[in-house]
Short mmCIF file of C-alpha atoms in Angstrom, two decimals:
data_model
loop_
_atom_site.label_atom_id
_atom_site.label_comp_id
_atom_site.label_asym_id
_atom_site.label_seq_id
_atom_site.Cartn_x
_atom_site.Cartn_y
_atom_site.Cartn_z
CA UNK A 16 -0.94 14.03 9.15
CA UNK A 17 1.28 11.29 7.95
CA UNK A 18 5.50 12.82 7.85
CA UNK A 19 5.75 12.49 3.60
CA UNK A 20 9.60 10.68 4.19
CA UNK A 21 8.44 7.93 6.45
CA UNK A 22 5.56 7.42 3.92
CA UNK A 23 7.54 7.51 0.99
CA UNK A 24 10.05 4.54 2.90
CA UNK A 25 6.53 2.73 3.95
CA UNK A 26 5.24 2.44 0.47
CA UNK A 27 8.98 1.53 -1.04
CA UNK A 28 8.76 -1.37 1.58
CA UNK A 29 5.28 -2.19 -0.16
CA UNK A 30 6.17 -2.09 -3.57
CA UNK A 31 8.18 -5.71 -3.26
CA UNK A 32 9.18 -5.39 -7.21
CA UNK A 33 9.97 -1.51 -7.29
CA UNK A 34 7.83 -0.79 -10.39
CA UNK A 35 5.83 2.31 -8.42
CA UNK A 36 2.52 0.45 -7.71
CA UNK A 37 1.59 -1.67 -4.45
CA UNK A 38 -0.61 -4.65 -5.13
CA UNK A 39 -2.69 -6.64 -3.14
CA UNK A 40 0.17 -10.04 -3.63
CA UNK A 41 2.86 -7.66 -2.07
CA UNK A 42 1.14 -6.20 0.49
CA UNK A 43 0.08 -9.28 1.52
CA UNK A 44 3.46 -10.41 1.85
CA UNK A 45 4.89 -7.73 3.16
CA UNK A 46 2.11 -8.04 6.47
CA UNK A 47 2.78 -11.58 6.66
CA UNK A 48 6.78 -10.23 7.17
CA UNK A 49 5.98 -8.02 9.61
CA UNK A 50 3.65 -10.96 11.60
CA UNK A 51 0.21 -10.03 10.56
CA UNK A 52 -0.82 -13.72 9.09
CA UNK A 53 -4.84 -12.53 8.87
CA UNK A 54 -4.06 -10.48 5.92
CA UNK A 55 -5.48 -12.89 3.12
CA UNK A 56 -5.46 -11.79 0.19
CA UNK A 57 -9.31 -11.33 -0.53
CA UNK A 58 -8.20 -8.74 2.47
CA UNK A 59 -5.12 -7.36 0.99
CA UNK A 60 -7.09 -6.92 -2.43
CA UNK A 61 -10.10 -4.99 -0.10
CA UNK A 62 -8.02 -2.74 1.49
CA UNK A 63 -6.57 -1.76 -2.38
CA UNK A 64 -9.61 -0.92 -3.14
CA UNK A 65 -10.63 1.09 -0.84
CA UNK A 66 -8.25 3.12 -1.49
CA UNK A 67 -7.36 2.77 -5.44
CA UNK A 68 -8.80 5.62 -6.77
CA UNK A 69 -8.67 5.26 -10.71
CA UNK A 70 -9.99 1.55 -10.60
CA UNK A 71 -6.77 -0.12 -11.44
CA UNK A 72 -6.20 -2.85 -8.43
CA UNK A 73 -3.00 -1.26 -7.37
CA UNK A 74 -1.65 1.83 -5.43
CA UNK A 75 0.15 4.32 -6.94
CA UNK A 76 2.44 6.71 -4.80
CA UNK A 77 -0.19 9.03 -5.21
CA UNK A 78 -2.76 6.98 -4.03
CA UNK A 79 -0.99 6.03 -1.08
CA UNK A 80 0.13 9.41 -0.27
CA UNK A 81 -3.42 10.78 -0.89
CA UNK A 82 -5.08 8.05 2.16
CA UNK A 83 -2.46 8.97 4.54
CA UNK A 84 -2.14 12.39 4.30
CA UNK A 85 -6.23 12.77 4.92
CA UNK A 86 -5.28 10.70 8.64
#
């Protein structure tokens, strides 16, 4: 199980404009900061998916939260 403050700075990193929701554009960017170039972002917008659960093509804290938490 994921420790809730190191999430919480993980998905501020994430969310590039601070408006609460990670989408596929920033975390995109953000891998390509930390070196991972293969994120594309037909990737980036998969791996959203997979874990947006009401649909909307972004994460929301909760969502976020929600996938790590279960690890």
């Amino acid at each position: 199980m994921a420790d809730i403050e190191s999430a919480r700075t993980a998905f501020n990193r994430y969310d590039v404009d601070g408006d609460g929701f990670i989408t596929a554009g920033e975390y995109k960017s953000v891998m390509a900061q930390l070196g991972d170039f293969n994120v594309t972002e037909t990737v980036a917008e998969a791996i959203i998916k997979q874990r947006d659960d009401n649909g909307d093509g972004r994460l929301s804290w909760d969502e976020f939260w929600s996938h790590l938490s279960k690890a």
